[in-house]
């Protein structure tokens, strides 16, 4: 059912 | 000093109920434009973004930008002591280490003052790029809540697909599988009961249902919810807070190995 990605991998820390 | 007076105190009560189980401690960033909050959940799979604009407050003053570190469970406990029709005033001194919540009953015959210790939280803010989403669906928030709850009884991940026909939600588990399709529907009396689909590209993404379930605790904030999807990007689940701003949830997708 797929691997959960992390939200931080999409939104870089400012 | 910072002071914000909200005539519709129930909005703040609903916001806390919606996020207190997803995020533990976070900063309420207060500035002259309002109150903003951005926080990841403990597993860094979801992100909450709240905006309460100053114009939505009956009275708003913020002399200096303040980051008020708050434990959301504790704040929720205090806000539970406010009546649904109470006016809620938030107040904090620039150099203070507490925040006060004042609740005024509608006919001003009962005034409550609660004071809570603030925390030092060094939160790094994530940059959320403006995105032109491939598909944007607006639907009744109660409908979305019902679908997510029903699918959660069958499986733990949902495939959400959007085509020009409408939006589909599918799941599967030990006992079997389920697929729910909501078609575009604009011939209803109240606009808030509409389901509208704006689509540039058909898109299909997989998400963990337990996070979607958690997001639907915000259903009381708005009769509608907007779902924005793009290939290989987090879904945005947005509840607009009338005349004030929004409560947005971003959820990272699950990708096939």
PDB file of C-alpha atoms in Angstrom:
ATOM      1  CA  UNK A   1       0.000   0.000   0.000  1.00  0.00           C
ATOM      2  CA  UNK A   2       2.948   2.253  -0.600  1.00  0.00           C
ATOM      3  CA  UNK A   3       5.555   3.949   1.517  1.00  0.00           C
ATOM      4  CA  UNK A   4       4.554   6.979   3.636  1.00  0.00           C
ATOM      5  CA  UNK A   5       6.552  10.080   2.682  1.00  0.00           C
ATOM      6  CA  UNK A   6       7.299  12.874   5.138  1.00  0.00           C
ATOM      7  CA  UNK A   7       5.815  16.349   4.754  1.00  0.00           C
ATOM      8  CA  UNK A   8       9.209  17.937   5.353  1.00  0.00           C
ATOM      9  CA  UNK A   9      10.492  16.297   2.149  1.00  0.00           C
ATOM     10  CA  UNK A  10       8.064  18.479   0.187  1.00  0.00           C
ATOM     11  CA  UNK A  11       8.349  21.766   2.058  1.00  0.00           C
ATOM     12  CA  UNK A  12      11.902  22.873   2.694  1.00  0.00           C
ATOM     13  CA  UNK A  13      12.688  24.515   6.013  1.00  0.00           C
ATOM     14  CA  UNK A  14      12.837  28.267   5.448  1.00  0.00           C
TER      15      UNK A  14
ATOM     16  CA  UNK B   1       1.410  44.050  24.217  1.00  0.00           C
ATOM     17  CA  UNK B   2      -0.841  41.739  22.226  1.00  0.00           C
ATOM     18  CA  UNK B   3      -4.623  41.725  22.606  1.00  0.00           C
ATOM     19  CA  UNK B   4      -7.287  40.148  20.410  1.00  0.00           C
ATOM     20  CA  UNK B   5     -11.012  40.216  21.105  1.00  0.00           C
ATOM     21  CA  UNK B   6     -13.115  37.674  19.222  1.00  0.00           C
ATOM     22  CA  UNK B   7     -16.901  38.118  19.379  1.00  0.00           C
ATOM     23  CA  UNK B   8     -17.451  34.612  18.019  1.00  0.00           C
ATOM     24  CA  UNK B   9     -15.378  32.858  20.650  1.00  0.00           C
ATOM     25  CA  UNK B  10     -16.755  29.500  19.498  1.00  0.00           C
ATOM     26  CA  UNK B  11     -14.501  29.724  16.436  1.00  0.00           C
ATOM     27  CA  UNK B  12     -11.396  29.561  18.608  1.00  0.00           C
ATOM     28  CA  UNK B  13     -12.881  26.676  20.604  1.00  0.00           C
ATOM     29  CA  UNK B  14     -13.471  24.783  17.354  1.00  0.00           C
ATOM     30  CA  UNK B  15      -9.963  25.487  16.066  1.00  0.00           C
ATOM     31  CA  UNK B  16      -8.421  24.033  19.226  1.00  0.00           C
ATOM     32  CA  UNK B  17     -10.656  20.960  19.077  1.00  0.00           C
ATOM     33  CA  UNK B  18      -9.511  20.451  15.493  1.00  0.00           C
ATOM     34  CA  UNK B  19      -5.762  20.578  16.084  1.00  0.00           C
ATOM     35  CA  UNK B  20      -5.092  19.645  19.725  1.00  0.00           C
ATOM     36  CA  UNK B  21      -4.762  15.922  18.988  1.00  0.00           C
ATOM     37  CA  UNK B  22      -2.576  16.400  15.910  1.00  0.00           C
ATOM     38  CA  UNK B  23      -0.050  18.910  17.255  1.00  0.00           C
ATOM     39  CA  UNK B  24       1.222  19.048  20.846  1.00  0.00           C
ATOM     40  CA  UNK B  25       3.174  22.272  21.314  1.00  0.00           C
ATOM     41  CA  UNK B  26       3.378  25.126  18.868  1.00  0.00           C
ATOM     42  CA  UNK B  27       3.916  28.856  18.566  1.00  0.00           C
ATOM     43  CA  UNK B  28       1.025  31.184  17.888  1.00  0.00           C
ATOM     44  CA  UNK B  29       2.762  33.847  15.816  1.00  0.00           C
ATOM     45  CA  UNK B  30       1.088  37.161  16.545  1.00  0.00           C
ATOM     46  CA  UNK B  31       1.723  40.202  14.378  1.00  0.00           C
ATOM     47  CA  UNK B  32      -0.232  43.260  13.337  1.00  0.00           C
ATOM     48  CA  UNK B  33      -1.810  41.235  10.504  1.00  0.00           C
ATOM     49  CA  UNK B  34      -3.255  38.615  12.858  1.00  0.00           C
ATOM     50  CA  UNK B  35      -2.436  35.244  14.380  1.00  0.00           C
ATOM     51  CA  UNK B  36      -0.713  32.521  12.360  1.00  0.00           C
ATOM     52  CA  UNK B  37       0.304  29.009  13.319  1.00  0.00           C
ATOM     53  CA  UNK B  38       2.232  26.408  11.382  1.00  0.00           C
ATOM     54  CA  UNK B  39       3.171  23.047  12.832  1.00  0.00           C
ATOM     55  CA  UNK B  40       3.926  19.492  11.819  1.00  0.00           C
ATOM     56  CA  UNK B  41       2.363  16.548  13.601  1.00  0.00           C
ATOM     57  CA  UNK B  42       4.692  14.408  15.705  1.00  0.00           C
ATOM     58  CA  UNK B  43       5.336  11.925  12.851  1.00  0.00           C
ATOM     59  CA  UNK B  44       6.136  14.740  10.353  1.00  0.00           C
ATOM     60  CA  UNK B  45       3.564  13.367   7.911  1.00  0.00           C
ATOM     61  CA  UNK B  46       1.060  16.195   8.233  1.00  0.00           C
ATOM     62  CA  UNK B  47       1.306  19.975   8.552  1.00  0.00           C
ATOM     63  CA  UNK B  48      -1.262  22.344  10.044  1.00  0.00           C
ATOM     64  CA  UNK B  49      -1.493  25.965   8.923  1.00  0.00           C
ATOM     65  CA  UNK B  50      -3.866  28.381  10.665  1.00  0.00           C
ATOM     66  CA  UNK B  51      -4.511  32.022   9.856  1.00  0.00           C
ATOM     67  CA  UNK B  52      -6.802  34.291  11.903  1.00  0.00           C
ATOM     68  CA  UNK B  53      -6.633  37.758  10.347  1.00  0.00           C
ATOM     69  CA  UNK B  54      -6.722  40.848  12.546  1.00  0.00           C
ATOM     70  CA  UNK B  55      -9.749  42.093  10.593  1.00  0.00           C
ATOM     71  CA  UNK B  56     -11.750  39.144  11.945  1.00  0.00           C
ATOM     72  CA  UNK B  57     -11.336  40.363  15.513  1.00  0.00           C
ATOM     73  CA  UNK B  58     -13.610  42.929  17.130  1.00  0.00           C
ATOM     74  CA  UNK B  59     -10.471  44.530  18.585  1.00  0.00           C
ATOM     75  CA  UNK B  60      -6.894  43.640  17.703  1.00  0.00           C
ATOM     76  CA  UNK B  61      -3.617  45.145  18.879  1.00  0.00           C
ATOM     77  CA  UNK B  62      -0.087  43.772  18.468  1.00  0.00           C
ATOM     78  CA  UNK B  63       2.709  46.223  19.240  1.00  0.00           C
ATOM     79  CA  UNK B  64       5.513  43.751  18.526  1.00  0.00           C
ATOM     80  CA  UNK B  65       5.657  40.384  16.792  1.00  0.00           C
ATOM     81  CA  UNK B  66       5.242  37.704  19.436  1.00  0.00           C
ATOM     82  CA  UNK B  67       5.730  33.930  19.250  1.00  0.00           C
ATOM     83  CA  UNK B  68       3.509  32.565  22.014  1.00  0.00           C
ATOM     84  CA  UNK B  69       4.626  29.010  22.814  1.00  0.00           C
ATOM     85  CA  UNK B  70       1.540  27.025  23.742  1.00  0.00           C
ATOM     86  CA  UNK B  71       0.689  23.464  24.719  1.00  0.00           C
ATOM     87  CA  UNK B  72      -2.518  22.895  22.765  1.00  0.00           C
ATOM     88  CA  UNK B  73      -3.985  20.354  25.191  1.00  0.00           C
ATOM     89  CA  UNK B  74      -3.704  22.878  28.020  1.00  0.00           C
ATOM     90  CA  UNK B  75      -5.122  25.713  25.930  1.00  0.00           C
ATOM     91  CA  UNK B  76      -7.980  23.439  24.927  1.00  0.00           C
ATOM     92  CA  UNK B  77      -8.726  22.685  28.587  1.00  0.00           C
ATOM     93  CA  UNK B  78      -9.018  26.404  29.303  1.00  0.00           C
ATOM     94  CA  UNK B  79     -11.103  27.179  26.219  1.00  0.00           C
ATOM     95  CA  UNK B  80     -13.495  24.381  27.166  1.00  0.00           C
ATOM     96  CA  UNK B  81     -14.393  26.628  30.128  1.00  0.00           C
ATOM     97  CA  UNK B  82     -15.727  29.241  27.717  1.00  0.00           C
ATOM     98  CA  UNK B  83     -19.373  29.147  26.710  1.00  0.00           C
ATOM     99  CA  UNK B  84     -20.172  28.713  23.026  1.00  0.00           C
ATOM    100  CA  UNK B  85     -21.626  32.219  22.897  1.00  0.00           C
ATOM    101  CA  UNK B  86     -18.880  33.873  24.936  1.00  0.00           C
ATOM    102  CA  UNK B  87     -16.640  36.631  23.652  1.00  0.00           C
ATOM    103  CA  UNK B  88     -13.025  35.481  24.016  1.00  0.00           C
ATOM    104  CA  UNK B  89     -10.145  37.919  24.508  1.00  0.00           C
ATOM    105  CA  UNK B  90      -6.528  36.766  24.243  1.00  0.00           C
ATOM    106  CA  UNK B  91      -3.882  38.932  25.913  1.00  0.00           C
ATOM    107  CA  UNK B  92      -0.108  38.721  26.368  1.00  0.00           C
ATOM    108  CA  UNK B  93       2.566  41.223  27.433  1.00  0.00           C
ATOM    109  CA  UNK B  94       5.597  41.696  25.170  1.00  0.00           C
ATOM    110  CA  UNK B  95       8.062  40.410  27.757  1.00  0.00           C
ATOM    111  CA  UNK B  96       5.579  38.220  29.603  1.00  0.00           C
ATOM    112  CA  UNK B  97       5.642  34.465  30.104  1.00  0.00           C
ATOM    113  CA  UNK B  98       1.903  33.952  30.289  1.00  0.00           C
ATOM    114  CA  UNK B  99      -1.164  34.369  28.088  1.00  0.00           C
ATOM    115  CA  UNK B 100      -4.549  35.235  29.518  1.00  0.00           C
ATOM    116  CA  UNK B 101      -7.926  34.175  28.157  1.00  0.00           C
ATOM    117  CA  UNK B 102     -10.930  36.277  29.155  1.00  0.00           C
ATOM    118  CA  UNK B 103     -14.436  34.963  28.535  1.00  0.00           C
ATOM    119  CA  UNK B 104     -17.384  37.370  28.600  1.00  0.00           C
ATOM    120  CA  UNK B 105     -20.892  35.937  28.636  1.00  0.00           C
ATOM    121  CA  UNK B 106     -23.238  37.464  26.029  1.00  0.00           C
ATOM    122  CA  UNK B 107     -24.977  39.720  28.531  1.00  0.00           C
ATOM    123  CA  UNK B 108     -21.722  40.484  30.340  1.00  0.00           C
ATOM    124  CA  UNK B 109     -23.003  39.095  33.623  1.00  0.00           C
ATOM    125  CA  UNK B 110     -20.181  36.545  33.893  1.00  0.00           C
ATOM    126  CA  UNK B 111     -16.510  37.383  33.255  1.00  0.00           C
ATOM    127  CA  UNK B 112     -13.881  34.626  33.467  1.00  0.00           C
ATOM    128  CA  UNK B 113     -10.121  35.096  33.532  1.00  0.00           C
ATOM    129  CA  UNK B 114      -7.741  32.212  32.845  1.00  0.00           C
ATOM    130  CA  UNK B 115      -3.968  32.563  32.780  1.00  0.00           C
ATOM    131  CA  UNK B 116      -1.654  29.985  31.219  1.00  0.00           C
ATOM    132  CA  UNK B 117       2.138  29.651  31.299  1.00  0.00           C
ATOM    133  CA  UNK B 118       3.843  30.049  27.924  1.00  0.00           C
ATOM    134  CA  UNK B 119       6.615  27.739  26.652  1.00  0.00           C
ATOM    135  CA  UNK B 120       9.794  28.430  24.721  1.00  0.00           C
ATOM    136  CA  UNK B 121       9.383  26.606  21.419  1.00  0.00           C
ATOM    137  CA  UNK B 122      11.940  27.026  18.669  1.00  0.00           C
ATOM    138  CA  UNK B 123       9.856  25.999  15.691  1.00  0.00           C
ATOM    139  CA  UNK B 124      11.398  26.054  12.273  1.00  0.00           C
ATOM    140  CA  UNK B 125       8.879  27.193   9.713  1.00  0.00           C
ATOM    141  CA  UNK B 126       8.520  25.256   6.474  1.00  0.00           C
ATOM    142  CA  UNK B 127       8.223  27.122   3.197  1.00  0.00           C
ATOM    143  CA  UNK B 128       4.964  26.134   1.529  1.00  0.00           C
ATOM    144  CA  UNK B 129       5.298  27.024  -2.163  1.00  0.00           C
ATOM    145  CA  UNK B 130       2.275  28.469  -3.973  1.00  0.00           C
ATOM    146  CA  UNK B 131       1.083  25.656  -6.216  1.00  0.00           C
ATOM    147  CA  UNK B 132      -1.303  25.579  -9.172  1.00  0.00           C
ATOM    148  CA  UNK B 133      -3.040  22.341  -8.259  1.00  0.00           C
ATOM    149  CA  UNK B 134      -4.056  19.905 -10.952  1.00  0.00           C
ATOM    150  CA  UNK B 135      -7.435  19.311  -9.288  1.00  0.00           C
ATOM    151  CA  UNK B 136      -9.454  21.333  -6.754  1.00  0.00           C
ATOM    152  CA  UNK B 137     -12.645  19.878  -5.305  1.00  0.00           C
ATOM    153  CA  UNK B 138     -15.036  21.756  -3.018  1.00  0.00           C
ATOM    154  CA  UNK B 139     -17.671  19.666  -1.274  1.00  0.00           C
ATOM    155  CA  UNK B 140     -19.848  19.659   1.852  1.00  0.00           C
ATOM    156  CA  UNK B 141     -17.501  19.167   4.819  1.00  0.00           C
ATOM    157  CA  UNK B 142     -19.952  16.806   6.551  1.00  0.00           C
ATOM    158  CA  UNK B 143     -19.969  14.651   3.406  1.00  0.00           C
ATOM    159  CA  UNK B 144     -16.172  14.449   3.384  1.00  0.00           C
ATOM    160  CA  UNK B 145     -16.176  13.606   7.105  1.00  0.00           C
ATOM    161  CA  UNK B 146     -18.722  10.834   6.541  1.00  0.00           C
ATOM    162  CA  UNK B 147     -16.786   9.340   3.621  1.00  0.00           C
ATOM    163  CA  UNK B 148     -13.477   9.338   5.504  1.00  0.00           C
ATOM    164  CA  UNK B 149     -15.117   7.792   8.561  1.00  0.00           C
ATOM    165  CA  UNK B 150     -16.862   5.110   6.506  1.00  0.00           C
ATOM    166  CA  UNK B 151     -13.708   4.176   4.553  1.00  0.00           C
ATOM    167  CA  UNK B 152     -11.716   3.996   7.821  1.00  0.00           C
ATOM    168  CA  UNK B 153     -13.899   1.087   8.876  1.00  0.00           C
ATOM    169  CA  UNK B 154     -12.767  -0.871   5.785  1.00  0.00           C
ATOM    170  CA  UNK B 155      -9.114   0.057   5.268  1.00  0.00           C
ATOM    171  CA  UNK B 156      -6.257   2.277   6.468  1.00  0.00           C
ATOM    172  CA  UNK B 157      -5.262   3.962   3.220  1.00  0.00           C
ATOM    173  CA  UNK B 158      -7.443   5.797   0.736  1.00  0.00           C
ATOM    174  CA  UNK B 159      -6.830   6.320  -2.958  1.00  0.00           C
ATOM    175  CA  UNK B 160      -8.340   9.682  -3.889  1.00  0.00           C
ATOM    176  CA  UNK B 161      -8.924  10.149  -7.618  1.00  0.00           C
ATOM    177  CA  UNK B 162     -10.249  13.232  -9.425  1.00  0.00           C
ATOM    178  CA  UNK B 163     -11.543  13.306 -12.971  1.00  0.00           C
ATOM    179  CA  UNK B 164     -13.908  15.728 -14.675  1.00  0.00           C
ATOM    180  CA  UNK B 165     -16.753  13.433 -13.534  1.00  0.00           C
ATOM    181  CA  UNK B 166     -15.985  13.970  -9.881  1.00  0.00           C
ATOM    182  CA  UNK B 167     -13.936  12.693  -6.969  1.00  0.00           C
ATOM    183  CA  UNK B 168     -13.553   9.066  -5.932  1.00  0.00           C
ATOM    184  CA  UNK B 169     -12.400   7.588  -2.629  1.00  0.00           C
ATOM    185  CA  UNK B 170     -11.300   3.930  -2.517  1.00  0.00           C
ATOM    186  CA  UNK B 171      -9.901   1.626   0.123  1.00  0.00           C
ATOM    187  CA  UNK B 172      -9.426  -2.056   0.830  1.00  0.00           C
ATOM    188  CA  UNK B 173      -8.677  -4.274   3.805  1.00  0.00           C
ATOM    189  CA  UNK B 174      -9.094  -7.732   5.250  1.00  0.00           C
ATOM    190  CA  UNK B 175     -12.873  -7.807   4.886  1.00  0.00           C
ATOM    191  CA  UNK B 176     -12.984  -6.386   1.381  1.00  0.00           C
ATOM    192  CA  UNK B 177     -12.923  -3.081  -0.423  1.00  0.00           C
ATOM    193  CA  UNK B 178     -14.978   0.055  -1.005  1.00  0.00           C
ATOM    194  CA  UNK B 179     -15.213   2.801  -3.620  1.00  0.00           C
ATOM    195  CA  UNK B 180     -17.213   6.016  -3.214  1.00  0.00           C
ATOM    196  CA  UNK B 181     -17.703   8.477  -6.077  1.00  0.00           C
ATOM    197  CA  UNK B 182     -19.038  12.006  -5.559  1.00  0.00           C
ATOM    198  CA  UNK B 183     -20.119  13.585  -8.791  1.00  0.00           C
ATOM    199  CA  UNK B 184     -19.977  17.293  -9.579  1.00  0.00           C
ATOM    200  CA  UNK B 185     -23.317  18.611  -8.395  1.00  0.00           C
ATOM    201  CA  UNK B 186     -24.263  22.261  -8.753  1.00  0.00           C
ATOM    202  CA  UNK B 187     -28.039  21.978  -9.018  1.00  0.00           C
ATOM    203  CA  UNK B 188     -28.694  22.217  -5.274  1.00  0.00           C
ATOM    204  CA  UNK B 189     -30.472  25.023  -3.426  1.00  0.00           C
ATOM    205  CA  UNK B 190     -27.703  26.075  -1.050  1.00  0.00           C
ATOM    206  CA  UNK B 191     -24.287  26.804  -2.538  1.00  0.00           C
ATOM    207  CA  UNK B 192     -22.648  25.158   0.448  1.00  0.00           C
ATOM    208  CA  UNK B 193     -24.221  21.834  -0.527  1.00  0.00           C
ATOM    209  CA  UNK B 194     -22.546  21.916  -3.947  1.00  0.00           C
ATOM    210  CA  UNK B 195     -19.741  19.634  -5.042  1.00  0.00           C
ATOM    211  CA  UNK B 196     -17.585  21.434  -7.578  1.00  0.00           C
ATOM    212  CA  UNK B 197     -14.585  20.037  -9.440  1.00  0.00           C
ATOM    213  CA  UNK B 198     -11.962  22.252 -11.068  1.00  0.00           C
ATOM    214  CA  UNK B 199      -9.658  19.971 -12.987  1.00  0.00           C
ATOM    215  CA  UNK B 200      -6.623  20.602 -15.148  1.00  0.00           C
ATOM    216  CA  UNK B 201      -5.267  17.039 -15.044  1.00  0.00           C
ATOM    217  CA  UNK B 202      -6.825  13.841 -13.757  1.00  0.00           C
ATOM    218  CA  UNK B 203      -4.943  12.912 -10.583  1.00  0.00           C
ATOM    219  CA  UNK B 204      -4.875   9.941  -8.219  1.00  0.00           C
ATOM    220  CA  UNK B 205      -3.004   9.825  -4.896  1.00  0.00           C
ATOM    221  CA  UNK B 206      -2.840   7.521  -1.867  1.00  0.00           C
ATOM    222  CA  UNK B 207      -3.116   8.774   1.731  1.00  0.00           C
ATOM    223  CA  UNK B 208      -3.279   7.346   5.261  1.00  0.00           C
ATOM    224  CA  UNK B 209      -6.891   7.554   6.439  1.00  0.00           C
ATOM    225  CA  UNK B 210      -6.029   8.186  10.071  1.00  0.00           C
ATOM    226  CA  UNK B 211      -4.697  11.630   9.208  1.00  0.00           C
ATOM    227  CA  UNK B 212      -7.666  12.470   6.990  1.00  0.00           C
ATOM    228  CA  UNK B 213      -9.881  11.403   9.885  1.00  0.00           C
ATOM    229  CA  UNK B 214      -8.010  13.707  12.221  1.00  0.00           C
ATOM    230  CA  UNK B 215      -8.403  16.637   9.811  1.00  0.00           C
ATOM    231  CA  UNK B 216     -12.187  16.208   9.741  1.00  0.00           C
ATOM    232  CA  UNK B 217     -12.320  17.294  13.389  1.00  0.00           C
ATOM    233  CA  UNK B 218     -12.332  20.750  11.795  1.00  0.00           C
ATOM    234  CA  UNK B 219     -15.697  20.083  10.127  1.00  0.00           C
ATOM    235  CA  UNK B 220     -17.538  22.336  12.607  1.00  0.00           C
ATOM    236  CA  UNK B 221     -15.551  25.318  11.321  1.00  0.00           C
ATOM    237  CA  UNK B 222     -17.028  25.400   7.836  1.00  0.00           C
ATOM    238  CA  UNK B 223     -19.931  23.841   5.914  1.00  0.00           C
ATOM    239  CA  UNK B 224     -17.531  23.273   3.008  1.00  0.00           C
ATOM    240  CA  UNK B 225     -14.101  21.715   2.603  1.00  0.00           C
ATOM    241  CA  UNK B 226     -11.708  22.213  -0.319  1.00  0.00           C
ATOM    242  CA  UNK B 227      -9.377  19.406  -1.399  1.00  0.00           C
ATOM    243  CA  UNK B 228      -6.457  20.372  -3.649  1.00  0.00           C
ATOM    244  CA  UNK B 229      -4.416  17.663  -5.321  1.00  0.00           C
ATOM    245  CA  UNK B 230      -1.420  17.471  -7.621  1.00  0.00           C
ATOM    246  CA  UNK B 231       0.613  14.458  -8.729  1.00  0.00           C
ATOM    247  CA  UNK B 232       3.214  13.420  -6.123  1.00  0.00           C
ATOM    248  CA  UNK B 233       2.424  16.392  -3.844  1.00  0.00           C
ATOM    249  CA  UNK B 234       0.739  16.582  -0.428  1.00  0.00           C
ATOM    250  CA  UNK B 235      -3.026  17.006  -0.486  1.00  0.00           C
ATOM    251  CA  UNK B 236      -4.353  20.249   0.993  1.00  0.00           C
ATOM    252  CA  UNK B 237      -7.550  19.931   3.057  1.00  0.00           C
ATOM    253  CA  UNK B 238      -8.821  23.460   3.706  1.00  0.00           C
ATOM    254  CA  UNK B 239     -11.582  24.710   5.977  1.00  0.00           C
ATOM    255  CA  UNK B 240     -12.246  28.415   5.414  1.00  0.00           C
ATOM    256  CA  UNK B 241     -13.066  30.321   8.603  1.00  0.00           C
ATOM    257  CA  UNK B 242     -15.652  32.883   7.574  1.00  0.00           C
ATOM    258  CA  UNK B 243     -14.369  36.482   7.609  1.00  0.00           C
ATOM    259  CA  UNK B 244     -11.251  35.362   9.486  1.00  0.00           C
ATOM    260  CA  UNK B 245      -8.971  33.142   7.484  1.00  0.00           C
ATOM    261  CA  UNK B 246      -8.507  29.400   7.231  1.00  0.00           C
ATOM    262  CA  UNK B 247      -7.397  26.160   8.815  1.00  0.00           C
ATOM    263  CA  UNK B 248      -5.375  24.114   6.308  1.00  0.00           C
ATOM    264  CA  UNK B 249      -4.008  20.588   6.621  1.00  0.00           C
ATOM    265  CA  UNK B 250      -1.280  19.252   4.333  1.00  0.00           C
ATOM    266  CA  UNK B 251      -0.810  15.482   4.136  1.00  0.00           C
ATOM    267  CA  UNK B 252       2.149  13.779   2.481  1.00  0.00           C
ATOM    268  CA  UNK B 253       1.134  11.004   0.075  1.00  0.00           C
ATOM    269  CA  UNK B 254       2.054   7.333   0.225  1.00  0.00           C
ATOM    270  CA  UNK B 255       3.978   6.330  -2.881  1.00  0.00           C
ATOM    271  CA  UNK B 256       4.141   2.908  -4.519  1.00  0.00           C
ATOM    272  CA  UNK B 257       7.514   1.258  -4.042  1.00  0.00           C
TER     273      UNK B 257
END
